[in-house]
CSV table of C-alpha atoms in Angstrom, one decimal:
chain,number,residue,atom,x,y,z
A,1,UNK,CA,0.0,-0.1,0.0
A,2,UNK,CA,1.1,3.6,-0.4
A,3,UNK,CA,1.4,4.4,3.3
A,4,UNK,CA,2.4,8.0,3.0
A,5,UNK,CA,-0.9,8.7,1.4
A,6,UNK,CA,-3.0,6.7,3.5
A,7,UNK,CA,-1.6,7.3,7.0
A,8,UNK,CA,-4.2,8.7,9.4
A,9,UNK,CA,-2.6,8.7,12.8
A,10,UNK,CA,0.4,7.3,14.8
A,11,UNK,CA,1.4,6.9,18.4
A,12,UNK,CA,4.5,5.7,20.3
A,13,UNK,CA,3.9,3.3,23.2
A,14,UNK,CA,6.9,2.9,25.3
A,15,UNK,CA,7.9,-0.7,26.7
A,16,UNK,CA,5.7,-1.5,29.8
A,17,UNK,CA,3.0,1.0,29.1
A,18,UNK,CA,-0.5,0.5,28.0
A,19,UNK,CA,-3.1,2.2,25.7
A,20,UNK,CA,-6.6,1.8,24.4
A,21,UNK,CA,-8.7,3.4,21.6
A,22,UNK,CA,-11.5,2.7,19.1
A,23,UNK,CA,-10.2,1.5,15.7
A,24,UNK,CA,-12.9,1.9,13.0
A,25,UNK,CA,-13.7,-0.7,10.4
A,26,UNK,CA,-11.9,0.1,7.2
A,27,UNK,CA,-8.9,1.1,9.0
A,28,UNK,CA,-5.6,-0.9,9.1
A,29,UNK,CA,-3.7,-0.5,12.4
A,30,UNK,CA,0.1,-1.3,12.1
A,31,UNK,CA,1.9,-2.4,15.2
A,32,UNK,CA,5.7,-2.0,15.0
A,33,UNK,CA,8.3,-3.7,17.3
A,34,UNK,CA,10.5,-0.7,17.5
A,35,UNK,CA,13.8,-2.1,18.8
A,36,UNK,CA,13.0,-5.8,19.3
A,37,UNK,CA,11.9,-7.3,22.5
A,38,UNK,CA,8.3,-6.0,22.2
A,39,UNK,CA,5.3,-7.8,23.6
A,40,UNK,CA,1.9,-6.2,22.7
A,41,UNK,CA,-0.9,-7.9,24.8
A,42,UNK,CA,-4.1,-7.2,23.2
A,43,UNK,CA,-7.8,-7.5,23.8
A,44,UNK,CA,-10.6,-6.6,21.4
A,45,UNK,CA,-14.1,-5.6,22.1
A,46,UNK,CA,-17.2,-4.5,20.0
A,47,UNK,CA,-17.3,-0.9,20.5
A,48,UNK,CA,-21.1,-0.7,20.6
A,49,UNK,CA,-21.6,-3.8,22.7
A,50,UNK,CA,-18.6,-4.7,24.8
A,51,UNK,CA,-20.1,-8.0,25.9
A,52,UNK,CA,-18.9,-9.1,22.4
A,53,UNK,CA,-15.1,-9.6,22.7
A,54,UNK,CA,-12.2,-11.5,21.3
A,55,UNK,CA,-12.4,-15.3,21.7
A,56,UNK,CA,-9.2,-17.4,21.7
A,57,UNK,CA,-10.9,-20.8,21.3
A,58,UNK,CA,-13.0,-19.6,18.3
A,59,UNK,CA,-10.0,-17.9,16.8
A,60,UNK,CA,-7.8,-21.1,17.0
A,61,UNK,CA,-10.3,-23.6,16.2
A,62,UNK,CA,-11.9,-21.9,13.3
A,63,UNK,CA,-8.5,-21.7,11.7
A,64,UNK,CA,-7.0,-25.0,12.9
A,65,UNK,CA,-4.0,-23.0,14.3
A,66,UNK,CA,-2.2,-22.4,17.6
A,67,UNK,CA,-0.2,-19.3,16.3
A,68,UNK,CA,-1.4,-16.1,14.6
A,69,UNK,CA,0.2,-14.7,11.5
A,70,UNK,CA,-0.7,-13.2,8.1
A,71,UNK,CA,-3.8,-14.8,6.6
A,72,UNK,CA,-5.5,-15.4,10.1
A,73,UNK,CA,-8.3,-13.4,11.5
A,74,UNK,CA,-9.1,-12.3,15.3
A,75,UNK,CA,-12.5,-13.8,15.9
A,76,UNK,CA,-15.1,-12.4,18.4
A,77,UNK,CA,-17.4,-14.8,20.6
A,78,UNK,CA,-20.2,-13.8,18.4
A,79,UNK,CA,-19.2,-15.4,15.1
A,80,UNK,CA,-17.6,-12.3,13.7
A,81,UNK,CA,-14.2,-10.9,12.8
A,82,UNK,CA,-12.5,-7.9,14.6
A,83,UNK,CA,-9.7,-7.8,12.3
A,84,UNK,CA,-7.8,-9.7,9.6
A,85,UNK,CA,-4.0,-10.0,9.8
A,86,UNK,CA,-3.0,-8.8,6.5
A,87,UNK,CA,0.7,-8.4,6.9
A,88,UNK,CA,3.2,-10.0,9.3
A,89,UNK,CA,7.0,-9.9,9.3
A,90,UNK,CA,7.3,-11.5,12.6
A,91,UNK,CA,5.6,-14.7,11.8
A,92,UNK,CA,4.2,-16.0,15.2
A,93,UNK,CA,2.1,-14.4,17.7
A,94,UNK,CA,1.2,-16.1,21.0
A,95,UNK,CA,-2.5,-16.8,21.8
A,96,UNK,CA,-2.5,-18.7,25.1
A,97,UNK,CA,0.0,-17.5,27.6
A,98,UNK,CA,-2.0,-14.6,29.1
A,99,UNK,CA,-0.5,-11.5,30.8
A,100,UNK,CA,2.1,-10.7,33.5
A,101,UNK,CA,0.9,-9.5,36.9
A,102,UNK,CA,2.3,-7.7,39.7
A,103,UNK,CA,3.5,-10.6,41.6
A,104,UNK,CA,5.3,-12.4,38.8
A,105,UNK,CA,6.9,-9.2,37.8
A,106,UNK,CA,8.2,-8.6,41.3
A,107,UNK,CA,9.4,-12.1,41.5
A,108,UNK,CA,11.3,-12.0,38.2
A,109,UNK,CA,12.7,-8.4,38.2
A,110,UNK,CA,12.2,-7.2,41.8
A,111,UNK,CA,10.5,-3.9,42.6
A,112,UNK,CA,10.8,-0.4,41.1
A,113,UNK,CA,8.3,2.0,42.2
A,114,UNK,CA,7.4,5.3,40.9
A,115,UNK,CA,8.8,6.9,43.9
A,116,UNK,CA,12.4,5.8,42.9
A,117,UNK,CA,12.1,5.4,39.3
A,118,UNK,CA,9.5,7.7,38.0
A,119,UNK,CA,8.3,6.6,34.8
A,120,UNK,CA,11.1,3.8,34.6
A,121,UNK,CA,8.9,2.0,37.1
A,122,UNK,CA,8.2,-1.7,36.5
A,123,UNK,CA,4.7,-2.1,35.2
A,124,UNK,CA,2.8,-5.2,34.5
A,125,UNK,CA,0.5,-6.6,31.8
A,126,UNK,CA,-2.7,-7.2,33.9
A,127,UNK,CA,-2.6,-3.8,35.7
A,128,UNK,CA,-2.1,-2.0,32.6
A,129,UNK,CA,-5.0,-3.7,30.9
A,130,UNK,CA,-7.2,-3.2,34.0
A,131,UNK,CA,-6.3,0.6,33.9
A,132,UNK,CA,-7.3,0.9,30.3
A,133,UNK,CA,-10.4,-1.3,30.7
A,134,UNK,CA,-11.5,1.1,33.6
A,135,UNK,CA,-11.5,4.0,31.2
A,136,UNK,CA,-14.3,2.3,29.3
A,137,UNK,CA,-16.3,1.1,32.2
A,138,UNK,CA,-14.9,-2.5,32.0
A,139,UNK,CA,-13.0,-4.5,34.5
A,140,UNK,CA,-11.6,-7.8,35.6
A,141,UNK,CA,-14.8,-9.7,34.3
A,142,UNK,CA,-13.8,-8.5,30.9
A,143,UNK,CA,-10.4,-9.8,31.0
A,144,UNK,CA,-10.3,-13.1,28.8
A,145,UNK,CA,-7.5,-15.1,26.9
A,146,UNK,CA,-5.5,-12.5,25.0
A,147,UNK,CA,-3.2,-12.2,22.1
A,148,UNK,CA,0.5,-11.4,22.7
A,149,UNK,CA,1.7,-10.1,19.5
A,150,UNK,CA,5.5,-10.3,18.7
A,151,UNK,CA,5.9,-13.2,21.2
A,152,UNK,CA,6.6,-16.9,20.1
A,153,UNK,CA,5.5,-19.9,22.2
A,154,UNK,CA,5.4,-23.3,21.0
A,155,UNK,CA,4.3,-26.6,22.4
A,156,UNK,CA,5.8,-29.9,22.0
A,157,UNK,CA,3.9,-33.0,21.5
A,158,UNK,CA,3.5,-33.5,25.3
A,159,UNK,CA,2.2,-30.0,25.5
A,160,UNK,CA,5.2,-28.5,27.2
A,161,UNK,CA,5.5,-24.7,26.4
A,162,UNK,CA,8.7,-23.1,25.2
A,163,UNK,CA,9.2,-19.2,24.7
A,164,UNK,CA,11.4,-18.2,21.9
A,165,UNK,CA,13.3,-15.1,22.8
A,166,UNK,CA,14.2,-12.7,19.9
A,167,UNK,CA,11.6,-14.2,17.6
A,168,UNK,CA,10.7,-10.6,16.5
A,169,UNK,CA,13.3,-8.3,15.5
A,170,UNK,CA,13.6,-4.5,15.4
A,171,UNK,CA,11.3,-3.1,12.7
A,172,UNK,CA,9.0,-6.2,12.5
A,173,UNK,CA,5.3,-5.3,12.1
A,174,UNK,CA,1.8,-6.7,12.0
A,175,UNK,CA,-1.1,-5.2,10.1
A,176,UNK,CA,-4.5,-5.6,11.7
A,177,UNK,CA,-7.3,-4.7,9.2
A,178,UNK,CA,-10.3,-3.9,11.1
A,179,UNK,CA,-13.8,-5.2,10.0
A,180,UNK,CA,-15.6,-4.0,13.1
A,181,UNK,CA,-15.7,-0.8,15.0
A,182,UNK,CA,-13.5,-2.1,17.9
A,183,UNK,CA,-12.3,-1.1,21.3
A,184,UNK,CA,-8.6,-2.3,21.4
A,185,UNK,CA,-6.8,-2.5,24.7
A,186,UNK,CA,-3.1,-2.9,24.7
A,187,UNK,CA,-0.3,-3.4,27.2
A,188,UNK,CA,3.3,-3.4,26.3
A,189,UNK,CA,4.6,-4.9,29.6
A,190,UNK,CA,7.0,-8.2,29.1
A,191,UNK,CA,5.3,-11.5,28.0
A,192,UNK,CA,4.9,-13.5,31.2
A,193,UNK,CA,7.4,-16.2,29.9
A,194,UNK,CA,10.0,-13.6,28.8
A,195,UNK,CA,13.4,-15.2,29.7
A,196,UNK,CA,15.2,-11.8,30.1
A,197,UNK,CA,16.8,-11.5,33.5
A,198,UNK,CA,16.3,-7.6,33.4
A,199,UNK,CA,13.0,-5.6,33.1
A,200,UNK,CA,13.5,-4.1,29.5
A,201,UNK,CA,10.3,-4.4,27.5
A,202,UNK,CA,10.4,-3.0,24.0
A,203,UNK,CA,8.4,-0.1,22.6
A,204,UNK,CA,5.5,-0.4,20.1
A,205,UNK,CA,4.6,2.1,17.4
A,206,UNK,CA,1.0,2.3,16.2
A,207,UNK,CA,0.1,3.6,12.8
A,208,UNK,CA,-3.3,3.7,11.3
A,209,UNK,CA,-4.0,3.5,7.5
A,210,UNK,CA,-7.0,3.5,5.4
A,211,UNK,CA,-7.4,-0.1,4.6
A,212,UNK,CA,-6.2,-0.7,0.9
A,213,UNK,CA,-8.9,-2.4,-1.4
A,214,UNK,CA,-8.9,-6.3,-1.5
A,215,UNK,CA,-6.1,-6.8,1.2
A,216,UNK,CA,-8.7,-8.7,3.2
A,217,UNK,CA,-8.6,-11.4,0.6
A,218,UNK,CA,-5.6,-12.9,1.9
A,219,UNK,CA,-7.7,-14.1,4.9
A,220,UNK,CA,-10.8,-15.2,3.1
A,221,UNK,CA,-8.9,-18.2,1.8
A,222,UNK,CA,-10.0,-19.9,5.0
A,223,UNK,CA,-13.6,-20.6,4.4
A,224,UNK,CA,-14.6,-20.1,8.0
A,225,UNK,CA,-13.1,-16.6,7.9
A,226,UNK,CA,-15.3,-15.9,4.7
A,227,UNK,CA,-18.4,-16.9,6.7
A,228,UNK,CA,-17.4,-14.9,9.7
A,229,UNK,CA,-16.8,-11.9,7.4
A,230,UNK,CA,-20.4,-12.2,6.1
A,231,UNK,CA,-21.8,-12.4,9.7
A,232,UNK,CA,-19.6,-9.3,10.4
A,233,UNK,CA,-20.9,-7.4,7.4
A,234,UNK,CA,-24.5,-8.4,8.2
A,235,UNK,CA,-24.2,-6.9,11.6
A,236,UNK,CA,-23.7,-3.5,9.9
A,237,UNK,CA,-26.0,-4.1,7.0
A,238,UNK,CA,-29.1,-4.8,9.0
A,239,UNK,CA,-27.7,-4.3,12.7
A,240,UNK,CA,-28.2,-7.6,14.4
A,241,UNK,CA,-30.4,-9.4,11.9
A,242,UNK,CA,-27.8,-12.2,11.7
A,243,UNK,CA,-25.4,-13.9,13.9
B,1,UNK,CA,4.6,-31.2,37.1
B,2,UNK,CA,3.8,-34.8,37.4
B,3,UNK,CA,4.3,-37.3,34.5
B,4,UNK,CA,2.2,-40.1,35.9
B,5,UNK,CA,-1.0,-39.4,33.8
B,6,UNK,CA,-3.0,-42.6,34.5
B,7,UNK,CA,-3.8,-42.6,38.1
B,8,UNK,CA,-6.8,-44.6,39.5
B,9,UNK,CA,-8.8,-43.3,42.4
B,10,UNK,CA,-9.3,-45.4,45.6
B,11,UNK,CA,-12.7,-43.9,46.2
B,12,UNK,CA,-15.7,-46.0,46.1
B,13,UNK,CA,-18.7,-44.8,44.3
B,14,UNK,CA,-20.8,-46.3,47.1
B,15,UNK,CA,-19.5,-43.8,49.5
B,16,UNK,CA,-20.2,-40.6,47.3
B,17,UNK,CA,-22.5,-38.1,48.6
B,18,UNK,CA,-23.6,-37.0,45.2
B,19,UNK,CA,-24.0,-39.4,42.4
B,20,UNK,CA,-25.9,-38.1,39.5
B,21,UNK,CA,-26.1,-38.5,35.6
B,22,UNK,CA,-26.2,-35.4,33.4
B,23,UNK,CA,-27.7,-36.2,30.0
B,24,UNK,CA,-26.1,-35.4,26.8
B,25,UNK,CA,-26.5,-31.8,25.9
B,26,UNK,CA,-27.5,-30.4,29.2
B,27,UNK,CA,-26.1,-28.1,31.7
B,28,UNK,CA,-25.1,-29.0,35.4
B,29,UNK,CA,-24.1,-26.7,38.3
B,30,UNK,CA,-23.2,-27.6,41.7
B,31,UNK,CA,-21.3,-26.2,44.7
B,32,UNK,CA,-18.1,-28.0,45.7
B,33,UNK,CA,-16.7,-27.1,49.2
B,34,UNK,CA,-13.0,-27.1,49.9
B,35,UNK,CA,-11.5,-30.5,50.3
B,36,UNK,CA,-14.4,-32.2,48.5
B,37,UNK,CA,-13.4,-34.6,45.6
B,38,UNK,CA,-15.2,-34.3,42.3
B,39,UNK,CA,-15.3,-37.1,39.6
B,40,UNK,CA,-16.5,-36.8,36.0
B,41,UNK,CA,-17.2,-40.2,34.3
B,42,UNK,CA,-17.4,-40.4,30.5
B,43,UNK,CA,-20.1,-42.9,30.2
B,44,UNK,CA,-20.2,-43.2,26.5
B,45,UNK,CA,-16.6,-42.4,25.6
B,46,UNK,CA,-15.0,-39.3,23.8
B,47,UNK,CA,-17.5,-36.9,25.3
B,48,UNK,CA,-16.5,-33.2,25.6
B,49,UNK,CA,-17.4,-31.9,29.1
B,50,UNK,CA,-17.2,-28.2,28.7
B,51,UNK,CA,-16.4,-27.0,32.4
B,52,UNK,CA,-15.9,-23.8,34.2
B,53,UNK,CA,-15.2,-23.0,37.9
B,54,UNK,CA,-16.0,-20.0,40.0
B,55,UNK,CA,-15.1,-18.8,43.4
B,56,UNK,CA,-18.3,-19.6,45.4
B,57,UNK,CA,-18.2,-16.2,47.0
B,58,UNK,CA,-17.6,-13.9,44.0
B,59,UNK,CA,-17.8,-15.1,40.5
B,60,UNK,CA,-15.2,-12.5,39.1
B,61,UNK,CA,-12.6,-15.1,40.5
B,62,UNK,CA,-12.9,-17.8,38.0
B,63,UNK,CA,-11.0,-20.5,36.2
B,64,UNK,CA,-8.3,-18.9,33.9
B,65,UNK,CA,-7.0,-21.0,31.0
B,66,UNK,CA,-4.1,-18.6,30.6
B,67,UNK,CA,-3.0,-18.8,34.3
B,68,UNK,CA,-3.4,-22.6,34.2
B,69,UNK,CA,-1.5,-23.0,31.0
B,70,UNK,CA,1.3,-20.5,31.8
B,71,UNK,CA,1.9,-21.2,35.3
B,72,UNK,CA,2.5,-24.9,34.5
B,73,UNK,CA,4.1,-24.3,31.1
B,74,UNK,CA,1.7,-27.0,29.9
B,75,UNK,CA,-1.3,-27.0,27.5
B,76,UNK,CA,-2.9,-30.3,28.6
B,77,UNK,CA,-4.4,-31.3,31.8
B,78,UNK,CA,-3.9,-34.6,33.5
B,79,UNK,CA,-3.2,-36.1,37.1
B,80,UNK,CA,-1.0,-33.5,39.0
B,81,UNK,CA,-2.3,-30.6,37.0
B,82,UNK,CA,-3.7,-27.6,39.0
B,83,UNK,CA,-6.7,-25.4,37.9
B,84,UNK,CA,-5.7,-22.0,38.5
B,85,UNK,CA,-8.0,-18.9,38.9
B,86,UNK,CA,-7.5,-15.4,37.3
B,87,UNK,CA,-6.3,-14.3,40.7
B,88,UNK,CA,-3.4,-17.0,40.7
B,89,UNK,CA,-5.1,-19.1,43.2
B,90,UNK,CA,-5.4,-22.9,42.9
B,91,UNK,CA,-9.0,-23.7,42.5
B,92,UNK,CA,-8.8,-27.5,42.2
B,93,UNK,CA,-6.1,-30.1,41.6
B,94,UNK,CA,-6.5,-33.2,39.5
B,95,UNK,CA,-5.9,-36.2,41.6
B,96,UNK,CA,-6.9,-39.2,39.5
B,97,UNK,CA,-7.2,-39.5,35.7
B,98,UNK,CA,-7.8,-42.7,33.6
B,99,UNK,CA,-8.1,-40.7,30.3
B,100,UNK,CA,-4.7,-39.0,30.4
B,101,UNK,CA,-5.2,-35.7,28.6
B,102,UNK,CA,-7.8,-32.9,28.7
B,103,UNK,CA,-8.2,-29.9,26.5
B,104,UNK,CA,-7.7,-26.3,27.6
B,105,UNK,CA,-7.8,-24.3,24.4
B,106,UNK,CA,-10.8,-25.7,22.3
B,107,UNK,CA,-13.4,-23.7,24.2
B,108,UNK,CA,-17.2,-24.1,23.9
B,109,UNK,CA,-19.4,-24.3,20.9
B,110,UNK,CA,-21.9,-21.5,20.4
B,111,UNK,CA,-24.8,-20.9,18.0
B,112,UNK,CA,-22.7,-18.1,16.5
B,113,UNK,CA,-19.5,-20.0,16.2
B,114,UNK,CA,-21.3,-23.0,14.6
B,115,UNK,CA,-22.3,-20.6,11.8
B,116,UNK,CA,-18.6,-19.9,11.2
B,117,UNK,CA,-17.2,-23.4,11.7
B,118,UNK,CA,-19.7,-25.6,9.9
B,119,UNK,CA,-22.2,-23.4,8.0
B,120,UNK,CA,-24.5,-20.2,8.3
B,121,UNK,CA,-27.6,-22.6,8.4
B,122,UNK,CA,-26.3,-24.2,11.8
B,123,UNK,CA,-27.4,-21.2,13.8
B,124,UNK,CA,-30.5,-23.0,15.4
B,125,UNK,CA,-28.5,-25.9,16.7
B,126,UNK,CA,-28.2,-26.7,20.3
B,127,UNK,CA,-24.8,-25.4,21.8
B,128,UNK,CA,-22.6,-25.2,24.8
B,129,UNK,CA,-22.9,-21.4,25.3
B,130,UNK,CA,-26.5,-21.8,25.0
B,131,UNK,CA,-26.4,-24.2,27.9
B,132,UNK,CA,-24.2,-22.0,29.9
B,133,UNK,CA,-26.6,-19.2,29.5
B,134,UNK,CA,-29.6,-21.3,30.4
B,135,UNK,CA,-27.7,-22.3,33.5
B,136,UNK,CA,-27.1,-18.6,34.3
B,137,UNK,CA,-30.8,-17.8,33.8
B,138,UNK,CA,-32.1,-20.6,35.9
B,139,UNK,CA,-29.7,-21.7,38.7
B,140,UNK,CA,-30.3,-19.7,41.9
B,141,UNK,CA,-26.6,-19.8,42.7
B,142,UNK,CA,-25.6,-18.1,39.4
B,143,UNK,CA,-28.3,-15.4,40.1
B,144,UNK,CA,-27.0,-15.0,43.5
B,145,UNK,CA,-23.5,-14.3,42.2
B,146,UNK,CA,-24.9,-11.9,39.7
B,147,UNK,CA,-23.3,-13.9,36.7
B,148,UNK,CA,-23.9,-13.1,33.1
B,149,UNK,CA,-22.2,-13.8,29.8
B,150,UNK,CA,-19.5,-11.4,30.8
B,151,UNK,CA,-18.4,-14.2,33.2
B,152,UNK,CA,-18.0,-16.8,30.5
B,153,UNK,CA,-14.1,-17.1,29.7
B,154,UNK,CA,-12.2,-20.0,28.2
B,155,UNK,CA,-13.3,-23.3,29.6
B,156,UNK,CA,-11.9,-26.8,30.1
B,157,UNK,CA,-13.0,-29.6,27.7
B,158,UNK,CA,-12.6,-32.7,29.8
B,159,UNK,CA,-12.0,-35.9,27.7
B,160,UNK,CA,-11.3,-33.7,24.6
B,161,UNK,CA,-8.1,-34.3,22.6
B,162,UNK,CA,-6.9,-31.1,20.8
B,163,UNK,CA,-3.2,-31.6,19.8
B,164,UNK,CA,-1.0,-28.8,18.9
B,165,UNK,CA,2.0,-29.4,16.6
B,166,UNK,CA,5.4,-27.6,17.2
B,167,UNK,CA,4.8,-25.8,13.9
B,168,UNK,CA,1.7,-24.3,15.4
B,169,UNK,CA,-1.0,-26.4,13.9
B,170,UNK,CA,-4.1,-27.4,15.9
B,171,UNK,CA,-6.4,-30.2,15.2
B,172,UNK,CA,-9.4,-31.9,16.8
B,173,UNK,CA,-8.3,-35.4,17.0
B,174,UNK,CA,-10.2,-38.7,17.9
B,175,UNK,CA,-10.7,-38.7,21.6
B,176,UNK,CA,-8.4,-40.7,23.9
B,177,UNK,CA,-11.2,-41.4,26.1
B,178,UNK,CA,-13.5,-44.5,26.2
B,179,UNK,CA,-16.6,-45.5,28.2
B,180,UNK,CA,-16.0,-45.2,31.9
B,181,UNK,CA,-12.9,-43.4,31.8
B,182,UNK,CA,-12.8,-40.6,34.3
B,183,UNK,CA,-11.0,-37.4,35.9
B,184,UNK,CA,-11.1,-36.6,39.6
B,185,UNK,CA,-10.2,-33.4,41.2
B,186,UNK,CA,-10.0,-32.0,44.9
B,187,UNK,CA,-11.5,-28.6,45.5
B,188,UNK,CA,-8.8,-26.4,47.0
B,189,UNK,CA,-11.4,-23.7,47.8
B,190,UNK,CA,-15.1,-23.4,47.7
B,191,UNK,CA,-16.1,-23.4,44.0
B,192,UNK,CA,-19.0,-23.4,41.7
B,193,UNK,CA,-18.8,-26.0,38.9
B,194,UNK,CA,-20.7,-25.0,35.7
B,195,UNK,CA,-20.8,-27.9,33.1
B,196,UNK,CA,-22.2,-28.0,29.5
B,197,UNK,CA,-22.4,-31.6,28.6
B,198,UNK,CA,-21.4,-30.8,25.1
B,199,UNK,CA,-24.2,-31.3,22.5
B,200,UNK,CA,-22.0,-30.7,19.6
B,201,UNK,CA,-23.4,-32.6,16.6
B,202,UNK,CA,-21.1,-31.4,13.9
B,203,UNK,CA,-17.8,-32.7,15.4
B,204,UNK,CA,-16.8,-36.2,14.2
B,205,UNK,CA,-14.6,-36.6,17.5
B,206,UNK,CA,-17.6,-38.1,19.3
B,207,UNK,CA,-19.0,-39.9,16.2
B,208,UNK,CA,-21.8,-37.2,16.1
B,209,UNK,CA,-23.2,-39.0,19.2
B,210,UNK,CA,-23.2,-36.9,22.4
B,211,UNK,CA,-23.6,-39.2,25.4
B,212,UNK,CA,-24.4,-38.7,29.1
B,213,UNK,CA,-21.8,-38.2,32.0
B,214,UNK,CA,-21.8,-39.3,35.7
B,215,UNK,CA,-20.8,-36.9,38.3
B,216,UNK,CA,-19.7,-38.0,41.8
B,217,UNK,CA,-18.8,-35.9,44.8
B,218,UNK,CA,-17.2,-37.2,48.0
B,219,UNK,CA,-16.7,-35.3,51.2
B,220,UNK,CA,-13.1,-34.8,52.4
B,221,UNK,CA,-12.0,-38.5,52.4
B,222,UNK,CA,-9.7,-38.7,55.4
B,223,UNK,CA,-7.4,-41.5,54.2
B,224,UNK,CA,-6.9,-40.2,50.8
B,225,UNK,CA,-3.4,-40.5,49.4
B,226,UNK,CA,-2.6,-39.8,45.8
B,227,UNK,CA,1.1,-40.8,45.8
């Protein structure tokens, strides 16, 4: 796409921070791993009805995949698609490990409070998510299994998990082309299985573009995605008449 | 975590305080108090028992798939597995298992997801989320805890086999279960158990034949030893 023409908006999110906002359908949001080491924990909600939210199980089983990458879509629990992954240079995004919390960060990295470290304080994924959710009237009941963009976690035949450090490199990016008006909530705290000995989460840049024509087609090769997109478009065509 | 998957229970069904059958396709809700032992028996084989757990005092503490997977670095559940809450507390421990593997990521079917997975015309079919919502609407304990769809996170599928490959693929394989295999767990706190005995008629893993399950509860067996 011709990005310089289509750029709508951009935002820098330092490592360890959090962000939330509405992303409109027809918009593509690019997430960039600025220096490597980034982890972008993300949840999606239907902006109009926030009980509709990202569903890990439906996303995985409809596409017979454990990892997310280009060609996959992020499904809601109501048979619809929040966004399609239309570009991805990192290649693998974790879907099952959840977020770090205050206790896990303290155990791994120790304590660094605002009083001593100012904005270099150690933040955690769950609290970042709860702070952002609180801005929209949401809370702990709305925290479900999230995506960890830029983090790779594999499972062997016995189901044992392995975190792969450095899977995403500086400049790697993933494009999310939105099909629903979506509340996106983001934390850039470290992945909970990050093997780094020190607290050094990477920054994420966000950039929004007008979605180029037919870019979604890369995701509709999966028949399930095509049906979910039909459900999504029906929502906006007749507002709730179809699933 | 423990590698000894196949562990039989010493408990005698004759001594159970609860012994009920949940028919195929129906929800089941019960309070388990701390130290009670809970067994689910797969009467017909290869059933998928979609299960959620909640803190019996406040439902916003609930079973968390991500905590359970991450804290044990393990996707599948079997003897020795702990079931963690979203607050990081152990809600239940699996103490016996004659099946050997239970799924944490396949989730529950829903009318809406059935349209995506199998065809738009599947919307009217019976589904697990409909079962969960039916239970939330009718069970006094769910009403007492003010539970709603908001409180339906990723669930466990007991007896379900959803293997993940190292390359990141996922499939719904034929089950590892068989008639009368069971999984047994000890409550580590007071919990509400919410089950949809999966009515999925589209998935070949149970030969398109949903079957009943048997549910047993024992009060704090004094002489239980699991090692």
